[in-house]
Coordinates of C-alpha atoms and ligand atoms in Angstrom, one line a residue:
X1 CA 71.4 83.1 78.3
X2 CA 73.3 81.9 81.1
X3 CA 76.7 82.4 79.6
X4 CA 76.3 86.1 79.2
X5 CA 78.1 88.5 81.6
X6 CA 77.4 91.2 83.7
X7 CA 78.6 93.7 80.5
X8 CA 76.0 91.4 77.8
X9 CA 73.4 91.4 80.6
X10 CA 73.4 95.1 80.5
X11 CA 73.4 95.5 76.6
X12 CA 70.8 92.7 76.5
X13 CA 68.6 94.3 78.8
X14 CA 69.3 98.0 77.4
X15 CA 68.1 96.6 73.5
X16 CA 64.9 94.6 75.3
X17 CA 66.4 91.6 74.3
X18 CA 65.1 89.9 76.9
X19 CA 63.9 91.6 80.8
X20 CA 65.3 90.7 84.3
X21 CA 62.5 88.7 85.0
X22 CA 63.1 86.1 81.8
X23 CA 66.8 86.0 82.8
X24 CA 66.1 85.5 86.6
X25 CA 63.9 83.1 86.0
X26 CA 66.1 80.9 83.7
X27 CA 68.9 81.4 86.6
X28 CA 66.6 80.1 89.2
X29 CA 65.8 77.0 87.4
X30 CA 69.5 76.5 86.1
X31 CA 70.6 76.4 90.0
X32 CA 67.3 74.1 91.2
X33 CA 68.5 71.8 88.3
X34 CA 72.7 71.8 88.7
X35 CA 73.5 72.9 92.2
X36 CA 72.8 69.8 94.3
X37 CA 76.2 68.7 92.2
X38 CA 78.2 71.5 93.2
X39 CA 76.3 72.5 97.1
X40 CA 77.4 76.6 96.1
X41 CA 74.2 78.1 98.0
X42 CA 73.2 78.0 101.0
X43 CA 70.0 80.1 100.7
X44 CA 67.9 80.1 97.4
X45 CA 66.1 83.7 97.5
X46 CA 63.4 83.4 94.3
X47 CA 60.6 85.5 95.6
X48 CA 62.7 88.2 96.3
X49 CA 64.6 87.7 93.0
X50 CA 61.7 88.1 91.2
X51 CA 60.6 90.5 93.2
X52 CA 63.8 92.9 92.4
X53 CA 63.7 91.7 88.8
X54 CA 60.4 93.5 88.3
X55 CA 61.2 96.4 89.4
X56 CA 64.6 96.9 87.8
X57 CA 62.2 96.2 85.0
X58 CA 59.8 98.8 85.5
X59 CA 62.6 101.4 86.2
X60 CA 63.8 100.3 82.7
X61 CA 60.9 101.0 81.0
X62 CA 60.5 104.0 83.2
X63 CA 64.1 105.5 81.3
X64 CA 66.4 104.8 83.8
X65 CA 69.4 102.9 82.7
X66 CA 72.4 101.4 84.5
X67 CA 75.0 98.5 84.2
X68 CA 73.7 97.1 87.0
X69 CA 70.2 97.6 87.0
X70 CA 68.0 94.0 86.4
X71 CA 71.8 92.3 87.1
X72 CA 71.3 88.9 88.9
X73 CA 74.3 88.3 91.4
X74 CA 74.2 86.5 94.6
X75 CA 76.0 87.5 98.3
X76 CA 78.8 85.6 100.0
X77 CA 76.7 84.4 103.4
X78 CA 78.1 87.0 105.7
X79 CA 76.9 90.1 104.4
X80 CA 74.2 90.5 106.2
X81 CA 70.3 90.8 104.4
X82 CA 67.9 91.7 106.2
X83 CA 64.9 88.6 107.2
X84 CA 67.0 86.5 105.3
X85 CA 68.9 84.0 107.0
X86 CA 72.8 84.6 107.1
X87 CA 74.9 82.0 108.4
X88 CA 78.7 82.7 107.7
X89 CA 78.6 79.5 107.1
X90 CA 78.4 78.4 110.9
X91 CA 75.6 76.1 112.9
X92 CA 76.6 79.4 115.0
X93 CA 74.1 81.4 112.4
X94 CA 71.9 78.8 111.3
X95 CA 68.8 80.4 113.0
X96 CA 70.0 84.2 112.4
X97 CA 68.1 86.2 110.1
X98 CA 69.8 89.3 109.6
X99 CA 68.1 92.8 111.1
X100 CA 69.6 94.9 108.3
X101 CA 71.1 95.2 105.1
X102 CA 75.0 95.6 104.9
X103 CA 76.1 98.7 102.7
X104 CA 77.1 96.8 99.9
X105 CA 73.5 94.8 99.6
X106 CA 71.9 97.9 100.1
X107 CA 74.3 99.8 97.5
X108 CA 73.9 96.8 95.0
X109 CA 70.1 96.5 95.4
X110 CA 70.2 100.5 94.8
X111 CA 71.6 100.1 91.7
X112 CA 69.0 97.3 90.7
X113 CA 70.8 94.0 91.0
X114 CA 68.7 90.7 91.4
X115 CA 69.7 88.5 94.7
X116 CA 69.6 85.1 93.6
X117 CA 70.6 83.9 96.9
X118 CA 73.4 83.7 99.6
X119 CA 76.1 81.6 98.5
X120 CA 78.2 78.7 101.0
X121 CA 81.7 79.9 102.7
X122 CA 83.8 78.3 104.6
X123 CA 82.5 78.4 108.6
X124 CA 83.1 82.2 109.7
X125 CA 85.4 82.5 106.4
X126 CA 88.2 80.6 107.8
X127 CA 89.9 78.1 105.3
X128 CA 91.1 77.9 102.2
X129 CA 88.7 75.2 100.4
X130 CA 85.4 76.0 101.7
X131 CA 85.3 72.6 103.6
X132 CA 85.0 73.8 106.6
X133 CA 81.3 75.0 106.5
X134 CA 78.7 73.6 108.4
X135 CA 76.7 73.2 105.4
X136 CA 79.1 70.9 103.5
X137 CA 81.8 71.1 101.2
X138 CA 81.3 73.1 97.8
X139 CA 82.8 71.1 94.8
X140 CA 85.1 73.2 92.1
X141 CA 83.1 72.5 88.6
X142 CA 85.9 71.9 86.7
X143 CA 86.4 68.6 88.9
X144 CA 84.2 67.3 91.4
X145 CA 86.6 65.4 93.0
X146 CA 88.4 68.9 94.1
X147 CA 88.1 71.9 96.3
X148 CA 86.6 75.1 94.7
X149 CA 89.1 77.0 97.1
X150 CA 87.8 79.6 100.2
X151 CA 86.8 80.7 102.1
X152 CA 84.4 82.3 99.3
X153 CA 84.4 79.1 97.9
X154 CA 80.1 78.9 97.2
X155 CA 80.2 82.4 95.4
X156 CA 83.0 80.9 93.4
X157 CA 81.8 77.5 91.9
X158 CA 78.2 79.4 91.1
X159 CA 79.9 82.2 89.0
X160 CA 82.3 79.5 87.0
X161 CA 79.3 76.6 87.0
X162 CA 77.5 79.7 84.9
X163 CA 75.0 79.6 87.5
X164 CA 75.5 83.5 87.6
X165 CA 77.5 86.0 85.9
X166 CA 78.8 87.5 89.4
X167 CA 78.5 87.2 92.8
X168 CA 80.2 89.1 95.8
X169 CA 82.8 87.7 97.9
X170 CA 85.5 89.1 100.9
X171 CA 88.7 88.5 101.1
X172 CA 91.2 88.1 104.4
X173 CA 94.1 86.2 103.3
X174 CA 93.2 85.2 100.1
X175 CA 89.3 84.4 99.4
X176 CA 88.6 85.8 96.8
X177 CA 92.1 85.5 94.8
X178 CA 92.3 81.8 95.4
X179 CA 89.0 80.4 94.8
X180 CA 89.0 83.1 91.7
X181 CA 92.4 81.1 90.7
X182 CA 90.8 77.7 91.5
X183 CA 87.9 78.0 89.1
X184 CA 89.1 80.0 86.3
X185 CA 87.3 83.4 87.3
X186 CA 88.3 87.5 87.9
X187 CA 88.2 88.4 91.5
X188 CA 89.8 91.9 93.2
X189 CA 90.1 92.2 96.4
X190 CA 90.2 96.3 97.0
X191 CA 92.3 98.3 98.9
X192 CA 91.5 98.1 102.6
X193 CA 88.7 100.8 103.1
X194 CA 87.4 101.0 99.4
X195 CA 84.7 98.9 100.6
X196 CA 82.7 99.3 103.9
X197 CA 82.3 96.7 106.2
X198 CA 79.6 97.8 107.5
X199 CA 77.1 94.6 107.7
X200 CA 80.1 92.2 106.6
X201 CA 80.6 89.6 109.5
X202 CA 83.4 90.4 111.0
X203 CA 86.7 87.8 110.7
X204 CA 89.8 89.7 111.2
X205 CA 88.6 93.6 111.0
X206 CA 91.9 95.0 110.1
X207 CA 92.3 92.5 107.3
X208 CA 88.6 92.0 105.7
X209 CA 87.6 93.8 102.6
X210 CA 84.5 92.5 100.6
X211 CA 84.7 92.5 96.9
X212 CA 83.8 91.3 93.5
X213 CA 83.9 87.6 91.9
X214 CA 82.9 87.4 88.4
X215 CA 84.1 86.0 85.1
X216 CA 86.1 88.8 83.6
X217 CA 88.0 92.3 84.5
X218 CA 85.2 94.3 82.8
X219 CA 82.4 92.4 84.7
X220 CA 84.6 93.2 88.3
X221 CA 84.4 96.7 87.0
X222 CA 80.9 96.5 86.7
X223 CA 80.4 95.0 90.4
X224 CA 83.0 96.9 92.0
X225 CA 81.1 100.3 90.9
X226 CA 78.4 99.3 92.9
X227 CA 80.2 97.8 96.2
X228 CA 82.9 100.7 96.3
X229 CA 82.5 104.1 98.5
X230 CA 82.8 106.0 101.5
X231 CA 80.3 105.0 104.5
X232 CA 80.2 106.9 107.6
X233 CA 78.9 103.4 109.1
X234 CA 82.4 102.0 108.7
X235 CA 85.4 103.8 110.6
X236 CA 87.7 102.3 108.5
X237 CA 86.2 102.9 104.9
X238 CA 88.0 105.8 103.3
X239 CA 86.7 108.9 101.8
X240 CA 88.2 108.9 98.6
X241 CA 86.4 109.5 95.1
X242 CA 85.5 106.5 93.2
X243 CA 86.9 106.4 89.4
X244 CA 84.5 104.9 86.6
X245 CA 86.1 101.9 86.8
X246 CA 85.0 100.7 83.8
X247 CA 85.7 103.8 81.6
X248 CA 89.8 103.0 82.6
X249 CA 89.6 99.5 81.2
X250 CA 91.1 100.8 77.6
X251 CA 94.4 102.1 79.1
X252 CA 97.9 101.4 76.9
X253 CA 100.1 98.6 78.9
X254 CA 103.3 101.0 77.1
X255 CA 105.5 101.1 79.0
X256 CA 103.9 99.7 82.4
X257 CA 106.5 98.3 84.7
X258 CA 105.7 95.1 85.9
X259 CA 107.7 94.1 89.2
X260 CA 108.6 90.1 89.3
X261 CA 109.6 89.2 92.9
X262 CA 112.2 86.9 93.1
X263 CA 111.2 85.1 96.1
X264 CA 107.9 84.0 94.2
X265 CA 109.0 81.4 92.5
X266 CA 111.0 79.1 95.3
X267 CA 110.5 75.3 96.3
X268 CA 107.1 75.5 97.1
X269 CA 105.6 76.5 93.2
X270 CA 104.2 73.9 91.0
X271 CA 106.9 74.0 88.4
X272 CA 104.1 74.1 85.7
X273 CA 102.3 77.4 87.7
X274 CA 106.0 78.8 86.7
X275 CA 105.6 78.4 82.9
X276 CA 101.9 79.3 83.0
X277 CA 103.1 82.7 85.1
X278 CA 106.3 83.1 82.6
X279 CA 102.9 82.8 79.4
X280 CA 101.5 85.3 81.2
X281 CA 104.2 87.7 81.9
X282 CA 105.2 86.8 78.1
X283 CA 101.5 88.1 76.5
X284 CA 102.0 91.6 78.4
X285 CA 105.4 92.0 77.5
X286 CA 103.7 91.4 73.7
X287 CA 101.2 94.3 74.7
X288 CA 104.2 97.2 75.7
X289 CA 104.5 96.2 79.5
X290 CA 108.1 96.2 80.8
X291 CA 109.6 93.4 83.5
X292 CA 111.7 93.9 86.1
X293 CA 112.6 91.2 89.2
X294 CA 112.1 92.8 92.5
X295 CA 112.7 91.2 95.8
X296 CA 110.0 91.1 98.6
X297 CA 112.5 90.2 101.5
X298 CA 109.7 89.4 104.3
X299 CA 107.5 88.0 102.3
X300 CA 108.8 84.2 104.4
X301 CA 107.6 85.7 107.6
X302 CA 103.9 86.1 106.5
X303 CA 102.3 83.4 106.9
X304 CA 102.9 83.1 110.8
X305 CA 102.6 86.5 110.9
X306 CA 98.9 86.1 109.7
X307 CA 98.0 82.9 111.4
X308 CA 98.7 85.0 114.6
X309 CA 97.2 88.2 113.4
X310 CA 93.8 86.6 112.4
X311 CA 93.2 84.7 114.8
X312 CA 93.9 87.2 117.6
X313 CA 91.0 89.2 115.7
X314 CA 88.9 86.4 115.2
X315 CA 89.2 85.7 119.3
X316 CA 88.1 88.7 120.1
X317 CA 85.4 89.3 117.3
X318 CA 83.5 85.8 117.6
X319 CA 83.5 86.7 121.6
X320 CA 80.1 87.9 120.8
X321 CA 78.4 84.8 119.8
X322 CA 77.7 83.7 123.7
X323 CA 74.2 82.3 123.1
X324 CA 72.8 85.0 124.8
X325 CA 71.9 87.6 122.3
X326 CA 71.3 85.9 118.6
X327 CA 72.5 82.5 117.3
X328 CA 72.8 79.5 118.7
X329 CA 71.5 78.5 122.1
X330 CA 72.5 75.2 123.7
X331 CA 69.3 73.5 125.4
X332 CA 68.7 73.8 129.2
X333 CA 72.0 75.6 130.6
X334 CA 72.9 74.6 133.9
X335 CA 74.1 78.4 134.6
X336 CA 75.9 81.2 132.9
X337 CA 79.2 79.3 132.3
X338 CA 77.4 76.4 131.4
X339 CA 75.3 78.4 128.5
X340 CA 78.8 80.0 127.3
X341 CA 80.5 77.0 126.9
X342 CA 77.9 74.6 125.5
X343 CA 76.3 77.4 123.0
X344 CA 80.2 77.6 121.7
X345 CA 81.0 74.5 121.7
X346 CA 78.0 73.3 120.2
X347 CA 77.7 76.4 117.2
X348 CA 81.5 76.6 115.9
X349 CA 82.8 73.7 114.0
X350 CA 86.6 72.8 114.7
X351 CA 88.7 75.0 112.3
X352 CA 86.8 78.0 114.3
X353 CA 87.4 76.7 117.7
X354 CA 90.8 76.0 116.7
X355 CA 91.8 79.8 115.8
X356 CA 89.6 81.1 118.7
X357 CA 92.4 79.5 121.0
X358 CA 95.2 80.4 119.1
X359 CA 93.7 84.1 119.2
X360 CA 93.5 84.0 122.5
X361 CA 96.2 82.5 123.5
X362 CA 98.6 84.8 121.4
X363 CA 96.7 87.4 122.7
X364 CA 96.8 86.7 126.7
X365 CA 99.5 88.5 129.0
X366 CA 102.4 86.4 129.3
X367 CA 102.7 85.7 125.1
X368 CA 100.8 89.1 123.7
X369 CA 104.8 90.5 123.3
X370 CA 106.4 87.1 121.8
X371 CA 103.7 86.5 119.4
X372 CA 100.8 89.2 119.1
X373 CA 103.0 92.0 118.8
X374 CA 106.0 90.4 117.0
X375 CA 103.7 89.5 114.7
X376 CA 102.3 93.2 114.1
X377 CA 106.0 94.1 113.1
X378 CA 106.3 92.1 110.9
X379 CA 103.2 93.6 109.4
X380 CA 104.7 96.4 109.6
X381 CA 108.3 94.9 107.6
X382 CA 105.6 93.3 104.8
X383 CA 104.5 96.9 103.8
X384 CA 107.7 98.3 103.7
X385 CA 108.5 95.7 101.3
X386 CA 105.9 96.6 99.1
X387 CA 106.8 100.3 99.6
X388 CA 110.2 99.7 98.5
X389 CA 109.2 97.8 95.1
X390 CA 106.1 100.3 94.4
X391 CA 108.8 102.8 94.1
X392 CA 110.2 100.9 90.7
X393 CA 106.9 99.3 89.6
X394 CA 103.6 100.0 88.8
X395 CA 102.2 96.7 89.6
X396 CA 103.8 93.3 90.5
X397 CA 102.9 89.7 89.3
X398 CA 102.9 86.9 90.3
X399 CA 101.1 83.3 91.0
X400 CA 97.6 83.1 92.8
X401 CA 98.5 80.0 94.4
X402 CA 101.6 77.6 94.9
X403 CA 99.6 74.6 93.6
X404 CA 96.1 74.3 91.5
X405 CA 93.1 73.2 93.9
X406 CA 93.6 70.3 95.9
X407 CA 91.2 66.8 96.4
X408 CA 88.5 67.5 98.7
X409 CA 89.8 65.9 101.7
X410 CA 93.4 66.2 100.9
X411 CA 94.1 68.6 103.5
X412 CA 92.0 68.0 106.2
X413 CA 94.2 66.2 108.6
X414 CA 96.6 68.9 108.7
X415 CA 95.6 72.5 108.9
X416 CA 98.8 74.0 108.4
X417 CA 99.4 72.5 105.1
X418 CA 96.4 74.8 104.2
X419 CA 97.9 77.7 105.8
X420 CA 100.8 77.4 103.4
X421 CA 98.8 77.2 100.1
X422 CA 98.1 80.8 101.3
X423 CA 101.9 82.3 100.7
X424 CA 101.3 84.5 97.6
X425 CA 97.8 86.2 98.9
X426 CA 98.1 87.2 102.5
X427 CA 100.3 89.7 102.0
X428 CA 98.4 92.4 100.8
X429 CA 96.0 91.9 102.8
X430 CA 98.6 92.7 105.8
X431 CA 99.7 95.2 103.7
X432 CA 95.9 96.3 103.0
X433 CA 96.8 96.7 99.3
X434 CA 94.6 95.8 96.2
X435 CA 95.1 92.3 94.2
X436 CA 93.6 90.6 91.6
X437 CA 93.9 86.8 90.2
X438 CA 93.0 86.0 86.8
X439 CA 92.6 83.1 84.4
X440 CA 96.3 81.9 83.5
X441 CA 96.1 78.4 81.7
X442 CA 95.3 74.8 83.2
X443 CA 97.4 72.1 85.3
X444 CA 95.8 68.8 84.7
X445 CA 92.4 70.2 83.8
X446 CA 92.8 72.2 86.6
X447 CA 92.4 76.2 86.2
X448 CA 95.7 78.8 87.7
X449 CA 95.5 81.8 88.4
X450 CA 98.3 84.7 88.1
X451 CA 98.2 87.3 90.6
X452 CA 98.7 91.3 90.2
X453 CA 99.0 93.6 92.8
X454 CA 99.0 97.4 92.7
X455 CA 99.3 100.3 95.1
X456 CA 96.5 102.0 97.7
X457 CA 93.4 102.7 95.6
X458 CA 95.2 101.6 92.3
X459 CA 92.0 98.9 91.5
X460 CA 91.6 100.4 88.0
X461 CA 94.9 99.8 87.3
X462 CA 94.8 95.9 88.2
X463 CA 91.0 96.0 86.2
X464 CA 93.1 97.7 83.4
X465 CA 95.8 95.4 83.2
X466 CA 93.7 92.8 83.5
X467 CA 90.6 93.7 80.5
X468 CA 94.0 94.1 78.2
X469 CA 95.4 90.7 78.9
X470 CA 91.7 89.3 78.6
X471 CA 91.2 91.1 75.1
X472 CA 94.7 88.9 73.7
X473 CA 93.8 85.5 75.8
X474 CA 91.1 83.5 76.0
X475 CA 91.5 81.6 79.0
X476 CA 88.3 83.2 81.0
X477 CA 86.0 82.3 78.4
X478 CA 86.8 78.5 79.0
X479 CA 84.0 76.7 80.7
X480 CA 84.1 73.3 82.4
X481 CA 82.1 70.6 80.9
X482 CA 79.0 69.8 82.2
X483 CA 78.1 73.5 83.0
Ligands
LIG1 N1 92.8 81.0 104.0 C1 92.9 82.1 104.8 C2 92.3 81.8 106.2 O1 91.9 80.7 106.4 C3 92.1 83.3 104.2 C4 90.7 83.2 104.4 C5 90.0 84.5 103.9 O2 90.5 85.3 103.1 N2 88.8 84.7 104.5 O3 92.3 82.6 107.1

């Protein structure tokens, strides 16, 4: 049972097969039993799984119908859930149990979906191999000597370990792309707006979007129905119709022009990510798409450009954990100052701190112009790029990542080798555009991922593209051994 996805789950429930409540409960035991391998959860919720599992149960005996209704998933730790503890990964949240639901749990329980749990990030969902949570390092199932990838990196190892058939997940510069890449899963990250963050603890606000992890196209169709949507609660979600993603899955690939940037494949790509990309681009040839090379001429100034932009955000948006409201509290503060910088100190773990004083140092008055600002320009350039090339093509591929995941460990003495590993995903995210990674082929047992990107509110076209190349690969159905 617990290699069916979201799309069996909903025939299997729809013939009685089996109820929510048999499926939950053989989920529930499959974590208890596997996860202390892999650390992928931080919070187990099982009454209130079978809680919701019943009652998507009665609504199904009651008529009602739904792809998502009895569906067990499980939330990335910083959507908020309300009485249930959510951390974002961080001693910070340890003792913080939400007040409310964020719009997408309380869309997703709406539609009947089962939370299993809350699943481990890296701390405030900063990093790139979900190492830097204060709840420990999640291990990729395919290895267990390597990184899963972040920062949704818990959500990730679940859904490939078979744990789950989906989970939710957001994205900044990368996180749900790269650990999507990293353990042979689907993940989209929308366009900026599609989903509201509303309830999503913040990172970067003009960069986050939350979105869906799961094990194939059809299945992110599935999830993303039920996360997408305008919310007044959110200022920047946009008030656009939602398609039925799933009904545009069958789409002809005739014709589609596929954009090939020329700077992707430089130095800094695994050689053997290049064939595994040039299989890829090969198999949708085979089904009608055309290629074309495109350049993306800024696309070298990103990754500073980020690494200011975030952290500038971040700065200003974890000024709020003080130790005076909710979260962590340091014991017996001298005075004000003292209960500032000892609850800080104390709550955020060293990749945080780190990018709080980058933020506010690129931020302060004497640098805001030479870094803050030249950095938003070159935001600015990165669009334009994409602009340019969206004018000839429909969508453009590319790798997920420059290299497959890494050794836990690997990378820990030197942040900004992480920061480079994130070259091929921050982009749209400065650009706000949609992207999805899906199963490519394997480096060394290792799973690679190969990247699409399409223009504002063009999701169905990447889940499109992407349920084609599925239905002539098999590459997503691979499971690691063990799970
Ligand atoms: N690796 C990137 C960072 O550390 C992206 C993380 C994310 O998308 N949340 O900022």
């Amino acid at each position: 049972m617990h290699q069916l996805t979201l799309a069996e789950i909903a025939r299997g429930l729809a013939d009685k097969k089996f109820s929510s409540e048999e499926l939950t409960k053989v989920l529930l035991a499959r974590i208890t039993q596997l996860d202390p391998q892999l650390n992928s959860f931080i919070s187990l919720t099982e009454e209130l799984a079978l809680e919701q599992a019943k009652a998507a149960d009665a609504r199904r005996a009651n008529g009602e119908s739904g792809a998502l209704l009895g569906a067990p998933i499980a939330h990335k730790d910083l959507f908020c859930t309300q009485g249930i503890r959510t951390s974002c990964g961080s001693k910070m949240l340890d003792n913080f149990k939400a007040p409310y639901d964020a719009t997408v749990v309380s869309k997703l329980a709406a539609a009947g979906t089962v939370t299993l749990g809350k699943t481990n990030m890296d701390e405030f969902a900063m990093g790139s191999a979900n190492e830097s949570s204060w709840y420990g390092a999640v291990k990729n199932p395919w290895n267990l000597e390597h990184v899963p990838g972040g920062s949704s990196g818990g959500s990730a190892a679940a859904v490939a370990a078979r744990l789950l058939p989906a989970a939710t997940a957001t994205d900044t510069g990368g996180s749900i792309r790269q650990p999507a890449a990293f353990t042979n899963l689907t993940g989209l990250k929308p366009t900026y707006g599609r989903v509201s963050r509303w309830g999503m603890i913040a990172y970067a606000s003009s960069l986050d979007q939350g979105g869906p992890l799961a094990r194939t196209a059809e299945d992110c169709a599935i999830l993303l129905q039920g996360m997408a949507g305008f919310d007044p609660n959110d200022s920047t979600s946009i008030d656009e119709p939602v398609p039925d993603y799933a009904a545009g899955l069958n789409g002809s690939l005739q014709g589609l022009r596929i954009g090939v940037p020329k700077e992707y494949f430089g130095a800094g790509l695994d050689p053997r990510i290049a064939d595994l990309i040039q299989n890829s681009i090969k198999e949708l040839q085979k089904l009608g798409a055309v290629i074309k090379e495109i350049s993306l001429p800024n696309m070298q100034h990103a990754i500073p450009a980020y690494y200011v932009i975030a952290p500038a955000e971040a700065s200003s948006n974890l000024s709020r954990f003080d130790g005076v409201r909710f979260g962590h509290r340091c014991e017996d503060p001298k005075n004000l100052e003292d209960l500032y910088k000892r609850s800080r100190g104390e709550g955020f773990g060293a990749e945080v701190q780190r990018r709080i004083m980058v933020g506010a140092y690129a931020l302060s008055a004497g640098y805001y112009d030479a870094y803050y600002l030249k950095a938003q320009k070159i935001r600015r350039l990165v669009k334009n790029d994409f602009m340019a090339a969206f004018n000839e093509v429909d969508i453009i591929l590319g790798p997920t990542t420059p290299n497959p995941a890494w050794k836990l460990g690997a990378k820990n003495s030197d942040p900004v080798a992480a920061y480079l590993e994130d070259v091929y995903t921050i982009t749209a995210n400065l650009a706000g555009l949609p992207g999805l990674s899906m199963p490519a082929g394997f480096v060394d047992g290792l799973p690679v991922g190969v990247q699409l990107l399409a223009p504002y509110f063009q999701e169905g076209r990447l889940l499109n593209v992407a349920h084609q190349y599925q239905l002539h690969t098999d590459w997503h159905t691979r499971t690691p051994t063990g799970f």
